[in-house]
PDB file of C-alpha atoms in Angstrom:
ATOM      1  CA  UNK A   1      98.539  89.069  93.706  1.00 97.00           C
ATOM      2  CA  UNK A   2     100.057  92.317  95.108  1.00 98.00           C
ATOM      3  CA  UNK A   3     103.184  93.650  93.397  1.00 98.00           C
ATOM      4  CA  UNK A   4     105.338  96.571  94.261  1.00 98.00           C
ATOM      5  CA  UNK A   5     108.114  97.835  92.003  1.00 98.00           C
ATOM      6  CA  UNK A   6     110.536 100.515  93.333  1.00 98.00           C
ATOM      7  CA  UNK A   7     112.423 102.754  91.039  1.00 97.00           C
ATOM      8  CA  UNK A   8     116.128 103.240  90.822  1.00 97.00           C
ATOM      9  CA  UNK A   9     117.886 103.223  94.035  1.00 98.00           C
ATOM     10  CA  UNK A  10     120.418 106.072  94.135  1.00 97.00           C
ATOM     11  CA  UNK A  11     123.339 105.876  96.680  1.00 96.00           C
ATOM     12  CA  UNK A  12     123.356 105.499 100.457  1.00 96.00           C
ATOM     13  CA  UNK A  13     120.212 107.884 101.061  1.00 97.00           C
ATOM     14  CA  UNK A  14     118.182 105.596  98.599  1.00 97.00           C
ATOM     15  CA  UNK A  15     119.418 102.451 100.340  1.00 97.00           C
ATOM     16  CA  UNK A  16     118.378 103.854 103.634  1.00 97.00           C
ATOM     17  CA  UNK A  17     114.836 104.818 102.312  1.00 97.00           C
ATOM     18  CA  UNK A  18     114.451 101.196 101.079  1.00 98.00           C
ATOM     19  CA  UNK A  19     115.654  99.722 104.293  1.00 96.00           C
ATOM     20  CA  UNK A  20     113.469 101.912 106.336  1.00 95.00           C
ATOM     21  CA  UNK A  21     110.186 101.611 104.392  1.00 96.00           C
ATOM     22  CA  UNK A  22     110.134  98.338 102.539  1.00 97.00           C
ATOM     23  CA  UNK A  23     110.083  95.733 105.442  1.00 97.00           C
ATOM     24  CA  UNK A  24     106.906  97.372 106.927  1.00 95.00           C
ATOM     25  CA  UNK A  25     105.274  97.747 103.513  1.00 96.00           C
ATOM     26  CA  UNK A  26     105.781  94.104 102.672  1.00 97.00           C
ATOM     27  CA  UNK A  27     104.087  93.261 106.029  1.00 95.00           C
ATOM     28  CA  UNK A  28     101.428  95.904 106.052  1.00 94.00           C
ATOM     29  CA  UNK A  29     100.222  95.514 102.470  1.00 95.00           C
ATOM     30  CA  UNK A  30     100.747  91.727 102.486  1.00 96.00           C
ATOM     31  CA  UNK A  31     103.030  92.139  99.253  1.00 97.00           C
ATOM     32  CA  UNK A  32     103.314  89.075  97.254  1.00 98.00           C
ATOM     33  CA  UNK A  33     106.357  90.136  95.078  1.00 98.00           C
ATOM     34  CA  UNK A  34     108.697  93.122  95.133  1.00 98.00           C
ATOM     35  CA  UNK A  35     111.188  94.378  92.355  1.00 98.00           C
ATOM     36  CA  UNK A  36     113.750  97.037  92.826  1.00 98.00           C
ATOM     37  CA  UNK A  37     115.918  98.659  90.311  1.00 98.00           C
ATOM     38  CA  UNK A  38     119.262  98.910  91.900  1.00 97.00           C
ATOM     39  CA  UNK A  39     121.537 100.128  89.108  1.00 95.00           C
ATOM     40  CA  UNK A  40     122.604 103.329  91.018  1.00 96.00           C
ATOM     41  CA  UNK A  41     122.731 101.836  94.513  1.00 97.00           C
ATOM     42  CA  UNK A  42     126.652 102.017  94.907  1.00 96.00           C
ATOM     43  CA  UNK A  43     127.515 105.594  95.189  1.00 93.00           C
ATOM     44  CA  UNK A  44     125.166 106.434  92.075  1.00 93.00           C
ATOM     45  CA  UNK A  45     126.968 103.981  89.970  1.00 95.00           C
ATOM     46  CA  UNK A  46     126.107 100.268  89.757  1.00 96.00           C
ATOM     47  CA  UNK A  47     125.639  97.852  92.456  1.00 98.00           C
ATOM     48  CA  UNK A  48     127.864  95.487  94.697  1.00 98.00           C
ATOM     49  CA  UNK A  49     126.911  92.081  95.853  1.00 97.00           C
ATOM     50  CA  UNK A  50     126.664  93.256  99.363  1.00 97.00           C
ATOM     51  CA  UNK A  51     124.257  96.027  98.428  1.00 98.00           C
ATOM     52  CA  UNK A  52     122.376  93.529  96.302  1.00 98.00           C
ATOM     53  CA  UNK A  53     121.950  91.332  99.449  1.00 97.00           C
ATOM     54  CA  UNK A  54     120.938  94.308 101.502  1.00 97.00           C
ATOM     55  CA  UNK A  55     118.118  95.009  99.166  1.00 98.00           C
ATOM     56  CA  UNK A  56     116.990  91.371  99.160  1.00 98.00           C
ATOM     57  CA  UNK A  57     117.172  91.417 102.830  1.00 98.00           C
ATOM     58  CA  UNK A  58     114.912  94.470 103.121  1.00 98.00           C
ATOM     59  CA  UNK A  59     112.075  92.523 101.229  1.00 98.00           C
ATOM     60  CA  UNK A  60     113.028  92.705  97.409  1.00 98.00           C
ATOM     61  CA  UNK A  61     112.572  89.497  95.590  1.00 98.00           C
ATOM     62  CA  UNK A  62     114.435  90.561  92.378  1.00 98.00           C
ATOM     63  CA  UNK A  63     116.777  93.240  91.512  1.00 98.00           C
ATOM     64  CA  UNK A  64     116.870  94.865  87.959  1.00 98.00           C
ATOM     65  CA  UNK A  65     119.483  97.049  86.534  1.00 98.00           C
ATOM     66  CA  UNK A  66     120.098  99.008  83.424  1.00 96.00           C
ATOM     67  CA  UNK A  67     123.023 100.921  81.537  1.00 95.00           C
ATOM     68  CA  UNK A  68     124.950 101.134  84.879  1.00 95.00           C
ATOM     69  CA  UNK A  69     124.568  97.457  85.642  1.00 95.00           C
ATOM     70  CA  UNK A  70     128.374  96.510  85.465  1.00 95.00           C
ATOM     71  CA  UNK A  71     129.868 100.031  86.704  1.00 94.00           C
ATOM     72  CA  UNK A  72     130.989  98.007  89.727  1.00 96.00           C
ATOM     73  CA  UNK A  73     133.180  95.411  88.130  1.00 95.00           C
ATOM     74  CA  UNK A  74     132.345  92.774  90.732  1.00 95.00           C
ATOM     75  CA  UNK A  75     128.793  92.612  89.162  1.00 96.00           C
ATOM     76  CA  UNK A  76     130.562  90.819  86.258  1.00 96.00           C
ATOM     77  CA  UNK A  77     131.115  88.061  88.814  1.00 95.00           C
ATOM     78  CA  UNK A  78     128.193  87.623  90.823  1.00 97.00           C
ATOM     79  CA  UNK A  79     125.687  88.285  88.036  1.00 97.00           C
ATOM     80  CA  UNK A  80     126.266  84.655  87.110  1.00 95.00           C
ATOM     81  CA  UNK A  81     125.484  83.120  90.462  1.00 95.00           C
ATOM     82  CA  UNK A  82     122.881  85.497  91.901  1.00 97.00           C
ATOM     83  CA  UNK A  83     119.516  84.243  90.054  1.00 97.00           C
ATOM     84  CA  UNK A  84     117.815  87.365  91.554  1.00 98.00           C
ATOM     85  CA  UNK A  85     120.008  89.742  89.771  1.00 98.00           C
ATOM     86  CA  UNK A  86     118.828  90.868  86.276  1.00 98.00           C
ATOM     87  CA  UNK A  87     120.756  92.805  83.634  1.00 98.00           C
ATOM     88  CA  UNK A  88     119.347  94.001  80.366  1.00 98.00           C
ATOM     89  CA  UNK A  89     118.023  91.062  78.346  1.00 97.00           C
ATOM     90  CA  UNK A  90     119.208  92.644  75.057  1.00 97.00           C
ATOM     91  CA  UNK A  91     122.865  92.942  76.132  1.00 96.00           C
ATOM     92  CA  UNK A  92     125.150  90.715  73.792  1.00 95.00           C
ATOM     93  CA  UNK A  93     124.917  86.924  74.471  1.00 91.00           C
ATOM     94  CA  UNK A  94     128.329  86.573  76.092  1.00 94.00           C
ATOM     95  CA  UNK A  95     127.525  89.445  78.711  1.00 96.00           C
ATOM     96  CA  UNK A  96     127.291  87.701  82.069  1.00 97.00           C
ATOM     97  CA  UNK A  97     124.103  86.972  84.062  1.00 97.00           C
ATOM     98  CA  UNK A  98     120.582  86.965  82.575  1.00 97.00           C
ATOM     99  CA  UNK A  99     117.895  89.407  81.345  1.00 98.00           C
ATOM    100  CA  UNK A 100     114.844  87.506  82.369  1.00 98.00           C
ATOM    101  CA  UNK A 101     114.001  84.807  85.010  1.00 98.00           C
ATOM    102  CA  UNK A 102     110.975  83.257  86.599  1.00 98.00           C
ATOM    103  CA  UNK A 103     110.527  83.442  90.265  1.00 98.00           C
ATOM    104  CA  UNK A 104     108.136  82.141  92.969  1.00 98.00           C
ATOM    105  CA  UNK A 105     106.024  84.889  94.774  1.00 98.00           C
ATOM    106  CA  UNK A 106     105.138  84.489  98.482  1.00 96.00           C
ATOM    107  CA  UNK A 107     101.755  83.524  97.234  1.00 94.00           C
ATOM    108  CA  UNK A 108     103.180  80.614  95.332  1.00 96.00           C
ATOM    109  CA  UNK A 109     102.529  82.395  91.992  1.00 97.00           C
ATOM    110  CA  UNK A 110     105.068  82.187  89.152  1.00 98.00           C
ATOM    111  CA  UNK A 111     106.316  85.528  88.384  1.00 98.00           C
ATOM    112  CA  UNK A 112     108.332  86.145  85.089  1.00 98.00           C
ATOM    113  CA  UNK A 113     110.409  89.367  85.457  1.00 98.00           C
ATOM    114  CA  UNK A 114     112.166  90.758  82.287  1.00 98.00           C
ATOM    115  CA  UNK A 115     114.780  93.593  82.358  1.00 98.00           C
ATOM    116  CA  UNK A 116     115.454  95.159  78.949  1.00 98.00           C
ATOM    117  CA  UNK A 117     117.055  98.353  77.764  1.00 97.00           C
ATOM    118  CA  UNK A 118     115.837 100.947  75.281  1.00 97.00           C
ATOM    119  CA  UNK A 119     117.717 102.150  72.096  1.00 94.00           C
ATOM    120  CA  UNK A 120     116.922 105.851  71.793  1.00 91.00           C
ATOM    121  CA  UNK A 121     119.575 108.144  73.263  1.00 91.00           C
ATOM    122  CA  UNK A 122     121.175 104.996  74.808  1.00 90.00           C
ATOM    123  CA  UNK A 123     124.007 102.829  74.351  1.00 87.00           C
ATOM    124  CA  UNK A 124     123.120 100.781  71.037  1.00 86.00           C
ATOM    125  CA  UNK A 125     121.818  97.322  71.972  1.00 93.00           C
ATOM    126  CA  UNK A 126     119.857  94.669  70.264  1.00 93.00           C
ATOM    127  CA  UNK A 127     116.239  95.288  69.465  1.00 96.00           C
ATOM    128  CA  UNK A 128     114.245  95.466  72.813  1.00 97.00           C
ATOM    129  CA  UNK A 129     110.920  94.582  71.288  1.00 97.00           C
ATOM    130  CA  UNK A 130     112.137  91.500  69.695  1.00 97.00           C
ATOM    131  CA  UNK A 131     114.013  90.312  72.771  1.00 97.00           C
ATOM    132  CA  UNK A 132     110.846  90.781  74.847  1.00 98.00           C
ATOM    133  CA  UNK A 133     108.785  89.089  72.350  1.00 97.00           C
ATOM    134  CA  UNK A 134     111.008  85.951  72.416  1.00 97.00           C
ATOM    135  CA  UNK A 135     110.620  85.829  76.196  1.00 97.00           C
ATOM    136  CA  UNK A 136     106.927  86.194  76.284  1.00 96.00           C
ATOM    137  CA  UNK A 137     106.429  83.779  73.327  1.00 96.00           C
ATOM    138  CA  UNK A 138     108.445  81.122  75.330  1.00 96.00           C
ATOM    139  CA  UNK A 139     106.482  81.702  78.597  1.00 96.00           C
ATOM    140  CA  UNK A 140     103.242  83.315  78.002  1.00 96.00           C
ATOM    141  CA  UNK A 141     100.975  84.771  80.702  1.00 97.00           C
ATOM    142  CA  UNK A 142      98.431  82.280  81.877  1.00 92.00           C
ATOM    143  CA  UNK A 143     100.251  79.148  80.740  1.00 93.00           C
ATOM    144  CA  UNK A 144     103.759  79.177  81.903  1.00 94.00           C
ATOM    145  CA  UNK A 145     103.487  81.920  84.559  1.00 97.00           C
ATOM    146  CA  UNK A 146     100.963  83.870  86.550  1.00 98.00           C
ATOM    147  CA  UNK A 147     102.227  87.336  86.180  1.00 98.00           C
ATOM    148  CA  UNK A 148     104.760  89.065  84.030  1.00 98.00           C
ATOM    149  CA  UNK A 149     106.716  92.228  85.086  1.00 98.00           C
ATOM    150  CA  UNK A 150     108.782  94.247  82.497  1.00 98.00           C
ATOM    151  CA  UNK A 151     111.366  96.773  83.592  1.00 98.00           C
ATOM    152  CA  UNK A 152     111.976  98.806  80.371  1.00 98.00           C
ATOM    153  CA  UNK A 153     115.216 100.950  81.366  1.00 97.00           C
ATOM    154  CA  UNK A 154     114.948 103.705  78.577  1.00 97.00           C
ATOM    155  CA  UNK A 155     115.365 107.405  78.003  1.00 95.00           C
ATOM    156  CA  UNK A 156     112.589 108.322  75.641  1.00 96.00           C
ATOM    157  CA  UNK A 157     109.082 108.656  76.830  1.00 96.00           C
ATOM    158  CA  UNK A 158     107.811 107.633  73.322  1.00 96.00           C
ATOM    159  CA  UNK A 159     109.981 104.335  73.416  1.00 97.00           C
ATOM    160  CA  UNK A 160     108.564 103.567  76.763  1.00 98.00           C
ATOM    161  CA  UNK A 161     105.135 104.010  75.847  1.00 98.00           C
ATOM    162  CA  UNK A 162     105.593 102.036  72.466  1.00 98.00           C
ATOM    163  CA  UNK A 163     106.685  98.975  74.836  1.00 98.00           C
ATOM    164  CA  UNK A 164     103.689  99.350  76.980  1.00 98.00           C
ATOM    165  CA  UNK A 165     101.416  99.345  74.166  1.00 98.00           C
ATOM    166  CA  UNK A 166     103.180  96.648  72.510  1.00 98.00           C
ATOM    167  CA  UNK A 167     102.623  94.385  75.599  1.00 98.00           C
ATOM    168  CA  UNK A 168      99.194  95.318  76.482  1.00 98.00           C
ATOM    169  CA  UNK A 169      97.146  92.291  77.352  1.00 97.00           C
ATOM    170  CA  UNK A 170     100.192  90.007  77.480  1.00 98.00           C
ATOM    171  CA  UNK A 171     101.959  91.482  80.629  1.00 98.00           C
ATOM    172  CA  UNK A 172     100.837  92.434  84.152  1.00 98.00           C
ATOM    173  CA  UNK A 173     103.052  95.482  84.469  1.00 98.00           C
ATOM    174  CA  UNK A 174     105.349  97.528  82.308  1.00 98.00           C
ATOM    175  CA  UNK A 175     107.363 100.116  84.060  1.00 98.00           C
ATOM    176  CA  UNK A 176     109.941 102.653  82.809  1.00 98.00           C
ATOM    177  CA  UNK A 177     113.011 103.240  84.635  1.00 98.00           C
ATOM    178  CA  UNK A 178     116.203 105.303  84.065  1.00 97.00           C
ATOM    179  CA  UNK A 179     115.192 109.050  84.191  1.00 96.00           C
ATOM    180  CA  UNK A 180     114.897 109.237  87.953  1.00 95.00           C
ATOM    181  CA  UNK A 181     111.774 111.424  87.538  1.00 96.00           C
ATOM    182  CA  UNK A 182     108.338 110.077  88.134  1.00 97.00           C
ATOM    183  CA  UNK A 183     105.731 110.669  85.664  1.00 97.00           C
ATOM    184  CA  UNK A 184     101.983 111.030  86.243  1.00 95.00           C
ATOM    185  CA  UNK A 185     100.585 108.781  83.710  1.00 96.00           C
ATOM    186  CA  UNK A 186     100.213 105.410  85.641  1.00 97.00           C
ATOM    187  CA  UNK A 187      97.169 103.577  84.373  1.00 98.00           C
ATOM    188  CA  UNK A 188      95.741 100.253  83.341  1.00 98.00           C
ATOM    189  CA  UNK A 189      95.630  99.991  79.492  1.00 98.00           C
ATOM    190  CA  UNK A 190      92.665  98.824  77.565  1.00 98.00           C
ATOM    191  CA  UNK A 191      94.141  95.205  77.336  1.00 98.00           C
ATOM    192  CA  UNK A 192      94.751  95.000  81.124  1.00 98.00           C
ATOM    193  CA  UNK A 193      98.497  95.823  81.474  1.00 98.00           C
ATOM    194  CA  UNK A 194      99.410  98.366  84.134  1.00 98.00           C
ATOM    195  CA  UNK A 195     101.971 100.791  82.906  1.00 98.00           C
ATOM    196  CA  UNK A 196     103.954 103.860  84.047  1.00 98.00           C
ATOM    197  CA  UNK A 197     106.451 105.786  81.695  1.00 98.00           C
ATOM    198  CA  UNK A 198     108.998 106.155  84.722  1.00 98.00           C
ATOM    199  CA  UNK A 199     108.425 105.316  88.268  1.00 98.00           C
ATOM    200  CA  UNK A 200     111.136 107.687  89.536  1.00 97.00           C
ATOM    201  CA  UNK A 201     113.842 107.147  91.798  1.00 97.00           C
ATOM    202  CA  UNK A 202     114.489 106.131  95.518  1.00 98.00           C
ATOM    203  CA  UNK A 203     116.598 108.891  96.368  1.00 97.00           C
ATOM    204  CA  UNK A 204     117.182 112.455  97.507  1.00 96.00           C
ATOM    205  CA  UNK A 205     114.955 114.705  95.217  1.00 97.00           C
ATOM    206  CA  UNK A 206     116.762 117.901  96.280  1.00 93.00           C
ATOM    207  CA  UNK A 207     119.262 117.092  93.625  1.00 92.00           C
ATOM    208  CA  UNK A 208     119.688 116.771  89.810  1.00 92.00           C
ATOM    209  CA  UNK A 209     118.387 113.149  89.032  1.00 93.00           C
ATOM    210  CA  UNK A 210     119.772 111.967  92.476  1.00 86.00           C
ATOM    211  CA  UNK A 211     123.253 113.654  92.158  1.00 90.00           C
ATOM    212  CA  UNK A 212     124.571 116.605  94.209  1.00 88.00           C
ATOM    213  CA  UNK A 213     123.642 119.836  92.332  1.00 87.00           C
ATOM    214  CA  UNK A 214     127.046 121.670  92.295  1.00 90.00           C
ATOM    215  CA  UNK A 215     128.859 119.570  89.662  1.00 89.00           C
ATOM    216  CA  UNK A 216     126.079 119.327  86.894  1.00 90.00           C
ATOM    217  CA  UNK A 217     125.636 122.856  87.438  1.00 89.00           C
ATOM    218  CA  UNK A 218     129.183 123.687  86.879  1.00 88.00           C
ATOM    219  CA  UNK A 219     129.469 121.553  83.942  1.00 92.00           C
ATOM    220  CA  UNK A 220     126.240 123.180  82.486  1.00 92.00           C
ATOM    221  CA  UNK A 221     127.434 126.711  83.037  1.00 93.00           C
ATOM    222  CA  UNK A 222     131.127 126.277  82.110  1.00 93.00           C
ATOM    223  CA  UNK A 223     131.225 123.079  79.881  1.00 93.00           C
ATOM    224  CA  UNK A 224     133.979 122.124  82.049  1.00 92.00           C
ATOM    225  CA  UNK A 225     134.177 119.099  84.431  1.00 90.00           C
ATOM    226  CA  UNK A 226     135.577 120.136  88.033  1.00 86.00           C
ATOM    227  CA  UNK A 227     135.119 116.668  89.559  1.00 84.00           C
ATOM    228  CA  UNK A 228     133.190 113.365  89.956  1.00 86.00           C
ATOM    229  CA  UNK A 229     129.359 113.229  90.257  1.00 89.00           C
ATOM    230  CA  UNK A 230     128.287 112.128  93.653  1.00 90.00           C
ATOM    231  CA  UNK A 231     124.799 111.195  94.878  1.00 91.00           C
ATOM    232  CA  UNK A 232     122.804 113.626  96.945  1.00 89.00           C
ATOM    233  CA  UNK A 233     123.039 112.481 100.678  1.00 92.00           C
ATOM    234  CA  UNK A 234     120.041 114.031 102.390  1.00 91.00           C
ATOM    235  CA  UNK A 235     116.805 112.099 103.370  1.00 94.00           C
ATOM    236  CA  UNK A 236     115.453 110.253 100.375  1.00 96.00           C
ATOM    237  CA  UNK A 237     111.956 109.666  98.893  1.00 97.00           C
ATOM    238  CA  UNK A 238     111.065 106.227  98.044  1.00 97.00           C
ATOM    239  CA  UNK A 239     109.076 106.190  94.570  1.00 97.00           C
ATOM    240  CA  UNK A 240     107.552 103.330  92.749  1.00 98.00           C
ATOM    241  CA  UNK A 241     104.151 101.621  91.699  1.00 98.00           C
ATOM    242  CA  UNK A 242     101.837  99.301  93.256  1.00 98.00           C
ATOM    243  CA  UNK A 243      99.751  96.951  91.276  1.00 98.00           C
ATOM    244  CA  UNK A 244      96.827  94.589  92.297  1.00 98.00           C
ATOM    245  CA  UNK A 245      97.009  91.620  89.777  1.00 98.00           C
ATOM    246  CA  UNK A 246      94.037  89.189  89.017  1.00 97.00           C
ATOM    247  CA  UNK A 247      95.084  85.732  90.076  1.00 96.00           C
ATOM    248  CA  UNK A 248      92.941  84.095  87.320  1.00 95.00           C
ATOM    249  CA  UNK A 249      94.136  86.292  84.210  1.00 97.00           C
ATOM    250  CA  UNK A 250      97.372  87.705  85.472  1.00 97.00           C
ATOM    251  CA  UNK A 251      96.269  91.200  84.295  1.00 98.00           C
ATOM    252  CA  UNK A 252      96.086  94.564  86.416  1.00 98.00           C
ATOM    253  CA  UNK A 253      93.022  95.288  88.413  1.00 97.00           C
ATOM    254  CA  UNK A 254      94.011  98.354  90.211  1.00 97.00           C
ATOM    255  CA  UNK A 255      97.337 100.457  90.084  1.00 97.00           C
ATOM    256  CA  UNK A 256      98.572 103.499  92.172  1.00 97.00           C
ATOM    257  CA  UNK A 257     101.912 105.342  92.558  1.00 96.00           C
ATOM    258  CA  UNK A 258     103.880 104.993  95.657  1.00 97.00           C
ATOM    259  CA  UNK A 259     105.820 107.831  97.221  1.00 96.00           C
ATOM    260  CA  UNK A 260     107.134 107.945 100.737  1.00 96.00           C
ATOM    261  CA  UNK A 261     109.485 110.691 102.074  1.00 95.00           C
ATOM    262  CA  UNK A 262     110.117 114.264 102.418  1.00 94.00           C
ATOM    263  CA  UNK A 263     109.859 115.219  98.638  1.00 92.00           C
ATOM    264  CA  UNK A 264     107.065 114.963  96.266  1.00 92.00           C
ATOM    265  CA  UNK A 265     103.262 114.404  97.357  1.00 92.00           C
ATOM    266  CA  UNK A 266     102.955 111.411  99.745  1.00 92.00           C
ATOM    267  CA  UNK A 267     101.029 108.705  97.838  1.00 92.00           C
ATOM    268  CA  UNK A 268     100.187 105.191  98.709  1.00 93.00           C
ATOM    269  CA  UNK A 269      97.724 102.645  97.345  1.00 93.00           C
ATOM    270  CA  UNK A 270      94.274 103.160  98.956  1.00 91.00           C
ATOM    271  CA  UNK A 271      93.076  99.816  97.787  1.00 91.00           C
ATOM    272  CA  UNK A 272      95.300  97.868 100.180  1.00 86.00           C
ATOM    273  CA  UNK A 273      94.548  98.308 103.832  1.00 68.00           C
ATOM    274  CA  UNK A 274      95.680  96.291 107.014  1.00 51.00           C
ATOM    275  CA  UNK A 275      92.196  94.579 107.087  1.00 41.00           C
ATOM    276  CA  UNK A 276      92.482  93.263 103.451  1.00 37.00           C
TER     277      UNK A 276
END
């Protein structure tokens, strides 16, 4: 099974990059399942239902979020009816929507996607490890699903690595989102679970984590806010991770970083070719 996970989509430029690159990637790489984190897709803060559908139309099978999941208030409404929209699993029980769901991949495989948020330097939510453990215990890999993907939306590198180690051998892929800066530690752990501490963003990297530089710089220098933060609008780079999953075990066989655009070094998985 071929899985692609794209990092936080930031604003209009990030959406444009996904629309431009993703459809051809699905066809060229014969992707079975695509996850996109869309929590910053609407002007850098939250996601609307129209944008949610736009990402699905581009080729995404599931949209995950994070601490900005409900910045656009309409998400409180469509989260209930859109099964392909996930908000963090460890939100309070009365929060609209769902934090995990099982989907059917293009290959027919059953894919469990879990979206959960960290606790360190983040809004206080329930224990993410306990929340993920309940989901995986209820639908373990190889019995109730053929692949498990976990989006751990967290700030601290250490907390993301703890989650990846905790799930090694019991999930196909554990990715970190939220910081918008791709790390260089993508790998397959000893137990067979692919991981990457942060897969970066789909946005304009000539920015400060996807935002225009002027306002963050002004606030840093003067300690005074002079206006709203706004997403950088120049051409975006698409950033994420590609994983080849064994159809028998549900564990990762190969993993590679994905970067397409004017920033960062171009990177694509060499283990997928048009002839495969």
